Amino acid sequence: MRSPGARDATGALTVALCGLLFVLGAAPGLTWLDAGELGASAWELGVAHPPGYPVFALSHKAAMMLVPFGDVAFRGNLASGLIGALALALLVAAGRRAALPRAGLLAAAALVGVTPAFALHAVTIEVYTGVALLLAAWLWLLGTPTDAADRRPVVAGAFLAGLALGHHAELRPLALPFVLTAAYGLRGDARAWAFVLLAALSGALVVLYLPLRAAAEPWRDWGHPATPAALWDHLMGARIRAAYGDQMGRLAWGDAARFGREVLLPLGPALPLALAGVLLTLRRRFTRLLLAVVVLDALYAVAVNPMGLRDLQNGLTAVTSIALLAVVGVEALAVRLGGRAPLARAVGAAALLLGAAHTGPFLRGSDVGLPALVDAALAQTPPTGVLSVASDNLAAGLAFAQGVEGARPDAAVLVRQHLWDTTSLAPIARRLPTLFGAWWPPAPPETLPAFQGPPAAAGLRWEVALGVEGQLRPGGLAPGFPLFAPPPVGAIASPAAAAAARTVRDLAATGALEEPQARTALAHWFVDYGDATGDQTAYDRAGELDPEGRGLVEGRRAASLALRERWPDALAAAERAVAASPTASRRRA
């Protein structure tokens, strides 16, 4: 086996090649979902949504300051790519420590780098490449037995375990096999245990970032974890568990099938090779650790956080581990072939590269839709106006526009899901003290002063939404893209039809209509447009834009028709809704 200290340029080559890949695939600016909120939190060193991500905030802030070109969003995208390249390089280094061939490891890194579960987060502002980096570091330190008298790898691994507390919650179950491995190697060594515990506590000190920054009252201060109780709730995701508790802790066949289809299948030939690696080398520590990561990550994705499957936020560590197991399988088969081992290794590496060639292109490199959406929303908002938003896309995008770019500090962005508590309201109240008046949670959201009286007087703009929060929309608002707004003074007819035409034209002009997230956001708008106007062609357009959500679209059509007492049409729409989502119907029954 190679010496752990032997010189090897494979890691540097991996960083160079994967780094170039992620730079070329990086989004040119801000992207959808949580990128805006995370980018704003990193830029001002604020507090992001649970569990707060202090490790992410500090590392991305450093990269944003050091990269000498591009705007803040692009620099944040590059930061995720750099961290992803380092993660793949460390995975290759861990494989070299386990005596795996260089060519196979480079092919595995290429496969992981273009797999959607990894690539989508390596070209935008996200936390998941950091998860892969910490996993790779554990594998490099603890995956292969070293000198039993050398406790440094275990102490370093303990420090990383403490540090992981300040990153994504997914790392907590993934740390378990490494903790057990380290504990087994330390049995009976009290002095080493003292160093290990001290190292773990030292790493865990990173969580003090959260109360320290919350006390400074930054613009992004999600949950204000300035007290021990609030800090505990933030680290444990109490707010998220309260919102999604009915979806957590259960096993659903649909979620498992989606994990297999969207996370595992893109690995192609790596899957049977990984299975061979498990069957042939299960007694090796390296194999057992990789297998444990795959199993724990799959359970986390399907049972603990199935919400992340919708946005391909789960499965990244399973993908990286399976790719390494595939190299293990190739090497095990090569050893058994004896004189034909070089040919077997070459064929195995070629199979992994072939899988990489068929995973499809990056989906972020031409992502331009969200900035256009945010600009349109702000342009439509009058001075001291109130924007009522519900989607992660617009909420995060506006957070970035205001917190990083300094856009429209006079506008109040209210996230409707947060109006039942003080999660995101206190920073707004400090900045705009007259906005809420005497209103404060747990007072009902519909009694908020901005929702009372004529919307035009409050400067109210309202984002469409599919869900309970969409039912709060006050009267007097007409469809307009991307926000519902008071109709123009003196308007004779609803401007809804013209707004629908402008919607398609504006998005098509920017190329955003090709982006999956843009199509989903537009589908939601068309559904709400149909609810408001009764125009049935709007539901048809929504179904074309979002085929996977056709069942929900038809359900909303049925409700709209029923409210208008068009009972036969409503029944037909309800039947189509059931036919479009039979598994969901069975679960509800």
Coordinates of C-alpha atoms in Angstrom, one line a residue:
M1 CA 0.0 0.0 0.0
R2 CA 1.2 3.5 -0.7
S3 CA 2.7 5.5 2.1
P4 CA 0.2 8.2 3.3
G5 CA 2.9 10.8 3.0
A6 CA 4.0 9.8 -0.6
R7 CA 4.1 12.7 -3.1
D8 CA 1.2 12.5 -5.6
A9 CA 0.1 15.1 -8.1
T10 CA -3.3 13.4 -8.7
G11 CA -5.1 15.7 -6.2
A12 CA -3.7 18.9 -7.8
L13 CA -4.7 17.6 -11.2
T14 CA -8.2 17.0 -9.9
V15 CA -8.5 20.5 -8.5
A16 CA -7.3 22.0 -11.8
L17 CA -9.6 19.9 -14.0
C18 CA -12.8 20.0 -11.8
G19 CA -12.2 23.7 -10.9
L20 CA -12.1 24.6 -14.6
L21 CA -15.2 22.5 -15.2
F22 CA -17.1 24.4 -12.5
V23 CA -15.8 27.8 -13.6
L24 CA -17.1 27.1 -17.1
G25 CA -20.4 25.9 -15.8
A26 CA -20.9 28.5 -13.2
A27 CA -24.1 30.6 -13.4
P28 CA -23.3 34.2 -14.5
G29 CA -25.3 35.7 -11.6
L30 CA -27.9 34.9 -8.9
T31 CA -29.8 31.6 -9.2
W32 CA -33.0 30.2 -7.9
L33 CA -34.2 28.7 -4.5
D34 CA -31.9 29.5 -1.5
A35 CA -29.0 31.0 -3.3
G36 CA -30.0 34.6 -2.7
E37 CA -30.6 34.2 1.0
L38 CA -27.4 32.2 1.5
G39 CA -25.4 34.6 -0.6
A40 CA -26.8 37.6 1.4
S41 CA -26.0 35.9 4.7
A42 CA -22.5 35.1 3.6
W43 CA -21.8 38.6 2.3
E44 CA -22.8 40.5 5.4
L45 CA -21.9 37.6 7.7
G46 CA -25.5 37.3 8.8
V47 CA -27.6 34.4 10.0
A48 CA -29.1 32.1 7.4
H49 CA -32.0 29.7 7.8
P50 CA -31.6 26.7 10.2
P51 CA -29.1 25.4 11.1
G52 CA -27.4 28.8 10.3
Y53 CA -24.3 27.5 8.3
P54 CA -21.5 29.5 10.0
V55 CA -18.8 27.4 8.2
F56 CA -20.5 28.1 4.9
A57 CA -20.8 31.9 5.7
L58 CA -17.2 32.3 6.7
S59 CA -15.7 30.3 3.8
H60 CA -17.9 31.9 1.2
K61 CA -17.3 35.4 2.6
A62 CA -13.6 34.8 2.3
A63 CA -13.9 33.6 -1.3
M64 CA -16.2 36.5 -2.2
M65 CA -13.6 39.0 -0.9
L66 CA -10.6 37.3 -2.5
V67 CA -11.9 36.7 -6.0
P68 CA -11.0 39.9 -7.9
F69 CA -13.6 39.8 -10.6
G70 CA -17.3 39.5 -11.2
D71 CA -20.2 40.6 -9.0
V72 CA -20.9 39.1 -5.6
A73 CA -23.3 36.4 -6.9
F74 CA -20.8 35.2 -9.5
R75 CA -18.0 35.1 -6.9
G76 CA -20.3 33.1 -4.6
N77 CA -20.9 30.7 -7.4
L78 CA -17.2 30.3 -8.0
A79 CA -16.7 29.7 -4.2
S80 CA -19.0 26.7 -4.3
G81 CA -17.1 25.4 -7.3
L82 CA -13.7 25.8 -5.7
I83 CA -14.9 24.0 -2.6
G84 CA -16.4 21.2 -4.8
A85 CA -13.1 20.8 -6.7
L86 CA -11.2 20.6 -3.3
A87 CA -13.7 18.0 -2.1
L88 CA -13.2 15.8 -5.2
A89 CA -9.4 16.2 -4.9
L90 CA -9.6 15.0 -1.3
L91 CA -11.7 12.1 -2.3
V92 CA -9.1 11.1 -4.8
A93 CA -6.4 11.5 -2.2
A94 CA -8.4 9.2 0.1
G95 CA -8.6 6.7 -2.7
R96 CA -4.9 6.9 -3.2
R97 CA -4.3 6.2 0.5
A98 CA -6.5 3.1 0.0
A99 CA -4.2 1.9 -2.9
L100 CA -6.7 2.6 -5.6
P101 CA -5.4 3.3 -9.2
R102 CA -4.9 6.9 -10.3
A103 CA -6.8 6.6 -13.6
G104 CA -9.9 5.1 -12.0
L105 CA -10.0 7.8 -9.3
L106 CA -9.7 10.6 -11.9
A107 CA -12.6 9.0 -13.9
A108 CA -14.7 8.7 -10.7
A109 CA -14.0 12.4 -9.9
A110 CA -15.1 13.3 -13.4
L111 CA -18.3 11.3 -13.1
V112 CA -19.2 12.8 -9.7
G113 CA -18.4 16.3 -11.0
V114 CA -21.0 16.2 -13.8
T115 CA -23.6 14.2 -11.9
P116 CA -26.6 16.4 -11.2
A117 CA -26.6 15.8 -7.5
F118 CA -23.1 17.3 -7.3
A119 CA -22.8 19.7 -10.3
L120 CA -26.0 21.6 -9.6
H121 CA -24.6 22.8 -6.3
A122 CA -21.0 23.4 -7.5
V123 CA -22.0 26.2 -9.9
T124 CA -24.2 28.2 -7.6
I125 CA -24.3 29.6 -4.1
E126 CA -25.1 26.5 -2.0
V127 CA -23.8 24.6 1.1
Y128 CA -23.6 21.1 -0.3
T129 CA -20.1 21.0 -1.8
G130 CA -19.0 21.9 1.8
V131 CA -20.7 18.7 3.0
A132 CA -18.7 16.7 0.4
L133 CA -15.5 18.4 1.5
L134 CA -16.0 17.5 5.2
L135 CA -16.9 13.9 4.2
A136 CA -13.8 13.6 2.0
A137 CA -11.6 14.9 4.8
W138 CA -13.0 12.2 7.2
L139 CA -12.4 9.5 4.6
W140 CA -8.8 10.7 4.0
L141 CA -8.1 10.8 7.8
L142 CA -9.9 7.7 9.0
G143 CA -10.7 5.6 6.0
T144 CA -7.4 3.7 5.9
P145 CA -5.6 2.2 9.0
T146 CA -2.3 4.1 9.8
D147 CA 0.3 3.8 12.5
A148 CA -1.7 2.8 15.7
A149 CA 0.5 5.0 17.8
D150 CA -0.3 8.1 15.7
R151 CA -3.4 9.7 17.1
R152 CA -3.3 12.8 14.9
P153 CA -5.8 11.6 12.3
V154 CA -8.3 10.8 15.0
V155 CA -7.8 14.2 16.7
A156 CA -8.1 16.0 13.4
G157 CA -11.3 14.0 12.6
A158 CA -12.7 14.9 15.9
F159 CA -12.1 18.6 15.2
L160 CA -13.9 18.2 11.9
A161 CA -16.8 16.5 13.7
G162 CA -17.2 19.5 15.9
L163 CA -16.9 21.8 12.9
A164 CA -19.6 19.9 11.2
L165 CA -22.1 21.1 13.8
G166 CA -21.8 24.5 12.2
H167 CA -22.7 23.2 8.7
H168 CA -25.5 21.1 7.2
A169 CA -27.5 18.8 9.4
E170 CA -26.9 16.0 7.0
L171 CA -23.4 15.7 8.4
R172 CA -24.6 14.7 11.8
P173 CA -25.8 11.1 10.9
L174 CA -22.9 10.8 8.4
A175 CA -20.4 11.4 11.2
L176 CA -21.6 8.3 13.1
P177 CA -19.5 5.6 11.3
F178 CA -16.4 7.8 11.5
V179 CA -16.9 8.5 15.2
L180 CA -17.4 4.8 15.9
T181 CA -14.2 4.0 13.9
A182 CA -12.2 6.5 15.9
A183 CA -13.7 5.3 19.2
Y184 CA -12.7 1.7 18.4
G185 CA -9.1 2.8 17.7
L186 CA -8.9 4.8 21.0
R187 CA -10.2 2.1 23.4
G188 CA -8.2 2.2 26.7
D189 CA -6.2 5.4 25.8
A190 CA -7.5 8.0 28.3
R191 CA -4.9 10.6 27.3
A192 CA -5.9 10.4 23.6
W193 CA -9.6 10.6 24.5
A194 CA -8.8 13.9 26.3
F195 CA -7.2 15.4 23.2
V196 CA -10.1 14.1 21.0
L197 CA -12.8 15.7 23.1
L198 CA -10.8 18.9 23.3
A199 CA -10.5 18.9 19.5
A200 CA -14.2 18.3 19.0
L201 CA -15.2 21.1 21.4
S202 CA -12.7 23.4 19.6
G203 CA -14.4 22.7 16.3
A204 CA -17.9 23.1 17.8
L205 CA -17.0 26.7 18.9
V206 CA -17.8 27.8 15.4
V207 CA -21.5 27.7 16.4
L208 CA -20.8 30.8 18.6
Y209 CA -20.8 32.7 15.3
L210 CA -24.6 32.5 15.4
P211 CA -25.3 34.3 18.7
L212 CA -22.4 36.8 18.1
R213 CA -23.7 37.8 14.7
A214 CA -27.3 37.8 15.8
A215 CA -26.4 40.2 18.6
A216 CA -25.0 42.6 16.0
E217 CA -28.5 42.7 14.4
P218 CA -27.5 42.1 10.7
W219 CA -30.0 42.5 7.9
R220 CA -30.2 38.7 7.5
D221 CA -31.0 37.5 11.0
W222 CA -33.1 34.3 10.6
G223 CA -34.6 33.4 13.9
H224 CA -32.3 35.7 16.0
P225 CA -30.4 32.9 17.8
A226 CA -28.9 35.3 20.4
T227 CA -30.1 33.3 23.4
P228 CA -29.2 29.7 24.4
A229 CA -32.8 28.5 23.8
A230 CA -33.0 30.3 20.4
L231 CA -29.6 29.0 19.4
W232 CA -30.6 25.4 20.3
D233 CA -33.8 25.7 18.3
H234 CA -31.9 27.1 15.3
L235 CA -29.3 24.3 15.3
M236 CA -31.9 21.7 15.7
G237 CA -34.2 23.2 13.0
A238 CA -37.2 23.6 15.2
R239 CA -38.9 26.0 12.8
I240 CA -38.4 23.7 9.9
R241 CA -39.6 20.6 11.8
A242 CA -42.7 22.5 12.9
A243 CA -43.5 23.4 9.2
Y244 CA -42.6 20.0 7.6
G245 CA -43.1 17.6 10.5
D246 CA -45.8 15.6 8.7
Q247 CA -43.3 14.8 5.9
M248 CA -40.4 13.8 8.1
G249 CA -39.8 10.5 9.8
R250 CA -41.7 8.4 7.4
L251 CA -40.8 6.1 4.5
A252 CA -42.7 6.7 1.2
W253 CA -42.2 4.5 -1.8
G254 CA -42.5 7.6 -4.1
D255 CA -39.6 9.4 -2.3
A256 CA -37.4 6.2 -2.5
A257 CA -38.2 5.9 -6.2
R258 CA -37.4 9.5 -6.8
F259 CA -34.1 9.1 -5.0
G260 CA -33.2 6.1 -7.2
R261 CA -34.3 7.8 -10.4
E262 CA -32.8 11.3 -9.9
V263 CA -29.8 10.6 -7.7
L264 CA -28.6 7.1 -8.4
L265 CA -29.5 6.3 -12.0
P266 CA -27.3 9.1 -13.5
L267 CA -24.3 7.2 -12.1
G268 CA -24.8 4.6 -14.8
P269 CA -22.1 1.9 -14.9
A270 CA -20.8 3.0 -11.5
L271 CA -23.7 1.2 -9.8
P272 CA -22.9 -2.4 -10.7
L273 CA -19.2 -1.7 -10.2
A274 CA -19.9 -0.3 -6.7
L275 CA -22.0 -3.4 -5.9
A276 CA -19.0 -5.6 -6.9
G277 CA -16.8 -3.5 -4.7
V278 CA -19.0 -4.1 -1.7
L279 CA -19.4 -7.8 -2.3
L280 CA -15.7 -8.4 -2.9
T281 CA -14.1 -6.1 -0.2
L282 CA -16.6 -5.7 2.6
R283 CA -14.0 -6.6 5.2
R284 CA -12.0 -3.5 4.4
R285 CA -12.5 -0.4 6.5
F286 CA -12.6 1.9 3.5
T287 CA -15.4 -0.1 1.9
R288 CA -17.5 -0.3 5.1
L289 CA -17.2 3.4 5.7
L290 CA -18.3 4.2 2.1
L291 CA -21.2 1.7 2.3
A292 CA -22.3 3.3 5.7
V293 CA -22.3 6.7 4.1
V294 CA -24.5 5.5 1.2
V295 CA -27.0 3.9 3.5
L296 CA -27.2 6.8 5.9
D297 CA -27.5 9.4 3.2
A298 CA -30.3 7.4 1.5
L299 CA -32.2 7.2 4.8
Y300 CA -31.7 10.9 5.4
A301 CA -32.9 11.8 1.9
V302 CA -35.9 9.6 2.0
A303 CA -37.1 9.5 5.6
V304 CA -35.6 12.6 7.4
N305 CA -35.6 15.3 4.7
P306 CA -37.6 14.2 1.7
M307 CA -38.4 17.8 1.0
G308 CA -34.9 18.2 -0.4
L309 CA -35.6 15.6 -3.1
R310 CA -37.8 18.1 -4.9
D311 CA -34.9 20.4 -5.6
L312 CA -32.2 17.7 -5.9
Q313 CA -30.6 18.8 -2.6
N314 CA -30.2 15.3 -1.4
G315 CA -27.8 12.5 -2.3
L316 CA -24.6 14.3 -3.0
T317 CA -22.6 12.2 -0.5
A318 CA -24.2 9.0 -1.6
V319 CA -23.1 9.8 -5.2
T320 CA -19.5 10.5 -4.2
S321 CA -19.3 7.4 -2.1
I322 CA -20.7 5.1 -4.8
A323 CA -18.2 6.5 -7.3
L324 CA -15.4 5.6 -5.0
L325 CA -16.9 2.1 -4.4
A326 CA -17.0 1.7 -8.1
V327 CA -13.2 2.2 -8.3
V328 CA -12.9 -0.3 -5.4
G329 CA -14.9 -2.8 -7.4
V330 CA -12.7 -2.3 -10.5
E331 CA -9.5 -2.8 -8.5
A332 CA -10.9 -5.9 -6.8
L333 CA -11.9 -7.4 -10.1
A334 CA -8.5 -6.5 -11.6
V335 CA -6.6 -8.3 -8.8
R336 CA -8.7 -11.4 -9.4
L337 CA -7.9 -11.3 -13.1
G338 CA -4.1 -11.4 -12.5
G339 CA -2.3 -10.8 -15.7
R340 CA -5.2 -9.0 -17.3
A341 CA -5.4 -6.5 -14.4
P342 CA -4.2 -3.5 -16.5
L343 CA -6.9 -4.1 -19.1
A344 CA -9.5 -4.5 -16.4
R345 CA -8.5 -1.2 -14.8
A346 CA -8.5 0.6 -18.2
V347 CA -12.0 -0.8 -19.0
G348 CA -13.3 0.2 -15.6
A349 CA -12.0 3.8 -15.9
A350 CA -13.4 4.0 -19.5
A351 CA -16.8 2.8 -18.2
L352 CA -16.9 5.6 -15.5
L353 CA -15.9 8.2 -18.1
L354 CA -18.6 6.9 -20.4
G355 CA -21.1 7.4 -17.6
A356 CA -19.8 11.0 -17.2
A357 CA -20.3 11.7 -20.8
H358 CA -24.0 10.8 -20.7
T359 CA -25.1 12.6 -17.5
G360 CA -26.2 15.7 -19.4
P361 CA -25.1 19.4 -19.4
F362 CA -25.0 21.8 -16.5
L363 CA -28.3 23.5 -15.9
R364 CA -27.0 26.7 -14.4
G365 CA -24.5 28.1 -16.9
S366 CA -27.2 30.2 -18.6
D367 CA -29.4 30.8 -15.6
V368 CA -30.7 34.4 -16.0
G369 CA -34.3 34.1 -14.9
L370 CA -34.3 35.1 -11.3
P371 CA -32.5 38.5 -11.6
A372 CA -35.1 39.4 -14.3
L373 CA -37.9 38.3 -12.0
V374 CA -36.5 40.3 -9.0
D375 CA -35.9 43.4 -11.1
A376 CA -39.5 43.3 -12.4
A377 CA -40.9 42.9 -8.9
L378 CA -38.9 45.9 -7.5
A379 CA -39.7 48.0 -10.5
Q380 CA -43.4 47.5 -9.9
T381 CA -43.2 48.4 -6.2
P382 CA -44.0 52.0 -5.3
P383 CA -42.0 54.0 -2.7
T384 CA -42.4 52.5 0.8
G385 CA -44.4 49.7 -0.8
V386 CA -45.0 46.2 0.7
L387 CA -44.1 43.0 -1.2
S388 CA -45.9 40.0 0.1
V389 CA -44.0 36.9 -1.2
A390 CA -44.3 33.2 -0.7
S391 CA -41.8 31.4 -2.9
D392 CA -38.2 30.6 -1.9
N393 CA -37.2 32.1 -5.3
L394 CA -38.5 35.6 -4.8
A395 CA -38.0 35.7 -1.1
A396 CA -34.3 34.8 -1.4
G397 CA -33.8 36.9 -4.6
L398 CA -35.2 40.0 -2.9
A399 CA -33.0 39.3 0.2
F400 CA -30.0 39.4 -2.1
A401 CA -31.1 42.5 -4.0
Q402 CA -31.6 44.4 -0.8
G403 CA -28.9 43.0 1.4
V404 CA -26.0 42.8 -1.1
E405 CA -26.9 45.2 -3.9
G406 CA -28.6 47.8 -1.8
A407 CA -31.8 47.8 -3.9
R408 CA -34.9 49.5 -2.6
P409 CA -34.2 49.8 1.2
D410 CA -37.6 51.5 1.5
A411 CA -39.5 48.4 0.4
A412 CA -40.7 45.9 3.0
V413 CA -40.5 42.3 1.9
L414 CA -42.8 40.1 4.0
V415 CA -42.4 36.4 3.6
R416 CA -46.0 35.1 4.2
Q417 CA -44.8 31.8 5.8
H418 CA -43.1 33.9 8.5
L419 CA -46.1 36.0 9.5
W420 CA -47.1 33.6 12.1
D421 CA -43.9 34.2 14.1
T422 CA -41.0 36.6 14.4
T423 CA -38.5 34.6 12.3
S424 CA -37.8 37.3 9.7
L425 CA -39.9 40.2 11.0
A426 CA -37.7 41.8 13.7
P427 CA -35.0 43.0 11.2
I428 CA -37.7 44.6 9.1
A429 CA -39.3 46.2 12.2
R430 CA -36.0 47.7 13.2
R431 CA -35.5 49.2 9.7
L432 CA -39.1 50.3 9.1
P433 CA -40.6 50.8 12.6
T434 CA -44.0 52.2 11.4
L435 CA -44.8 49.3 9.1
F436 CA -46.4 47.0 11.7
G437 CA -48.0 49.5 14.0
A438 CA -49.5 47.6 17.0
W439 CA -49.6 44.3 15.0
W440 CA -47.2 41.5 16.0
P441 CA -47.4 37.7 16.0
P442 CA -49.3 35.8 17.2
A443 CA -51.9 38.2 15.8
P444 CA -53.5 36.8 12.7
P445 CA -51.6 37.7 9.5
E446 CA -54.7 39.0 7.8
T447 CA -54.9 41.8 10.4
L448 CA -51.5 43.2 9.4
P449 CA -52.1 46.9 8.6
A450 CA -50.7 46.6 5.1
F451 CA -53.4 44.0 4.3
Q452 CA -56.2 46.3 5.5
G453 CA -57.9 49.0 3.5
P454 CA -57.3 49.6 -0.2
P455 CA -54.2 47.9 -1.5
A456 CA -53.2 50.9 -3.5
A457 CA -53.0 53.0 -0.3
A458 CA -50.5 50.5 1.2
G459 CA -48.5 50.1 -2.0
L460 CA -49.2 46.4 -1.7
R461 CA -47.9 43.9 -4.2
W462 CA -48.7 40.2 -3.8
E463 CA -46.8 37.2 -5.2
V464 CA -48.9 34.3 -6.5
A465 CA -48.6 31.1 -4.5
L466 CA -50.1 27.6 -4.5
G467 CA -51.0 27.0 -0.9
V468 CA -52.7 28.3 2.3
E469 CA -50.9 31.6 2.2
G470 CA -52.3 32.4 -1.2
Q471 CA -55.8 32.4 0.3
L472 CA -54.9 35.6 2.3
R473 CA -54.8 37.8 -0.7
P474 CA -57.0 40.8 -0.1
G475 CA -59.5 42.0 -2.7
G476 CA -58.8 44.8 -5.1
L477 CA -55.7 43.1 -6.6
A478 CA -55.5 42.2 -10.3
P479 CA -53.2 39.7 -12.0
G480 CA -49.8 41.2 -13.1
F481 CA -46.5 39.5 -13.5
P482 CA -44.7 38.6 -11.3
L483 CA -46.9 40.3 -8.6
F484 CA -50.6 40.9 -8.2
A485 CA -51.2 44.6 -7.8
P486 CA -54.1 47.2 -7.7
P487 CA -55.4 47.8 -11.3
P488 CA -54.5 51.1 -12.9
V489 CA -56.8 54.0 -11.9
G490 CA -59.7 54.3 -14.3
A491 CA -59.1 50.9 -15.8
I492 CA -62.3 49.7 -17.5
A493 CA -61.4 46.0 -17.8
S494 CA -59.1 43.6 -16.0
P495 CA -55.6 43.8 -17.4
A496 CA -55.2 40.1 -16.8
A497 CA -55.1 39.0 -20.4
A498 CA -52.4 41.6 -21.3
A499 CA -50.4 40.6 -18.2
A500 CA -50.4 37.0 -19.3
A501 CA -49.1 37.9 -22.7
R502 CA -46.4 40.1 -21.2
T503 CA -45.4 37.3 -18.9
V504 CA -44.5 34.9 -21.7
R505 CA -43.0 37.6 -23.9
D506 CA -40.7 38.9 -21.1
L507 CA -39.5 35.5 -19.9
A508 CA -38.9 34.3 -23.5
A509 CA -36.9 37.4 -24.3
T510 CA -34.4 36.6 -21.6
G511 CA -34.2 32.9 -22.3
A512 CA -35.5 32.2 -18.8
L513 CA -38.4 30.2 -20.2
E514 CA -36.0 27.3 -20.7
E515 CA -35.1 27.1 -17.0
P516 CA -37.0 24.5 -15.0
Q517 CA -37.4 26.9 -12.0
A518 CA -38.7 29.7 -14.2
R519 CA -41.2 27.4 -15.8
T520 CA -42.5 26.3 -12.4
A521 CA -42.8 29.8 -11.1
L522 CA -44.7 30.8 -14.3
A523 CA -47.0 27.8 -13.9
H524 CA -47.9 28.9 -10.4
W525 CA -48.7 32.4 -11.7
F526 CA -50.9 31.0 -14.4
V527 CA -52.8 28.9 -11.9
D528 CA -53.5 32.0 -9.7
Y529 CA -54.4 33.9 -12.8
G530 CA -56.9 31.3 -13.6
D531 CA -58.3 31.4 -10.1
A532 CA -58.7 35.2 -10.3
T533 CA -60.2 35.4 -13.7
G534 CA -61.8 32.1 -14.5
D535 CA -59.8 31.8 -17.7
Q536 CA -59.5 28.1 -18.3
T537 CA -56.7 28.5 -20.8
A538 CA -54.5 29.6 -17.9
Y539 CA -54.7 26.2 -16.3
D540 CA -53.9 24.5 -19.7
R541 CA -50.8 26.7 -19.9
A542 CA -49.8 25.9 -16.4
G543 CA -50.0 22.2 -17.1
E544 CA -47.8 22.6 -20.2
L545 CA -45.2 24.5 -18.2
D546 CA -45.1 22.1 -15.2
P547 CA -46.1 18.6 -16.3
E548 CA -45.1 17.0 -13.0
G549 CA -47.5 19.4 -11.2
R550 CA -50.4 18.7 -13.5
G551 CA -52.4 16.9 -10.8
L552 CA -52.2 20.0 -8.5
V553 CA -53.1 22.3 -11.4
E554 CA -56.2 20.2 -12.2
G555 CA -57.2 20.3 -8.6
R556 CA -57.0 24.1 -8.5
R557 CA -59.0 24.2 -11.7
A558 CA -61.7 22.0 -10.1
A559 CA -61.9 24.2 -7.1
S560 CA -62.2 27.3 -9.3
L561 CA -64.9 25.8 -11.4
A562 CA -66.8 24.7 -8.3
L563 CA -66.7 28.2 -6.8
R564 CA -68.3 29.4 -10.1
E565 CA -70.9 26.5 -9.8
R566 CA -69.8 24.9 -13.0
W567 CA -70.3 21.5 -11.4
P568 CA -69.9 19.1 -14.4
D569 CA -66.7 20.8 -15.5
A570 CA -65.4 20.8 -11.9
L571 CA -66.1 17.1 -11.6
A572 CA -64.2 16.4 -14.8
A573 CA -61.2 18.5 -13.6
A574 CA -61.2 16.6 -10.3
E575 CA -61.1 13.3 -12.1
R576 CA -58.2 14.5 -14.2
A577 CA -56.4 15.6 -10.9
V578 CA -56.9 12.1 -9.5
A579 CA -55.7 10.5 -12.7
A580 CA -52.6 12.7 -12.8
S581 CA -51.5 11.8 -9.3
P582 CA -52.9 8.4 -8.3
T583 CA -50.2 7.7 -5.7
A584 CA -50.8 11.0 -3.9
S585 CA -54.5 10.2 -3.9
R586 CA -54.0 6.8 -2.3
R587 CA -51.8 8.4 0.4
R588 CA -54.5 10.9 1.2
A589 CA -57.1 8.2 1.4

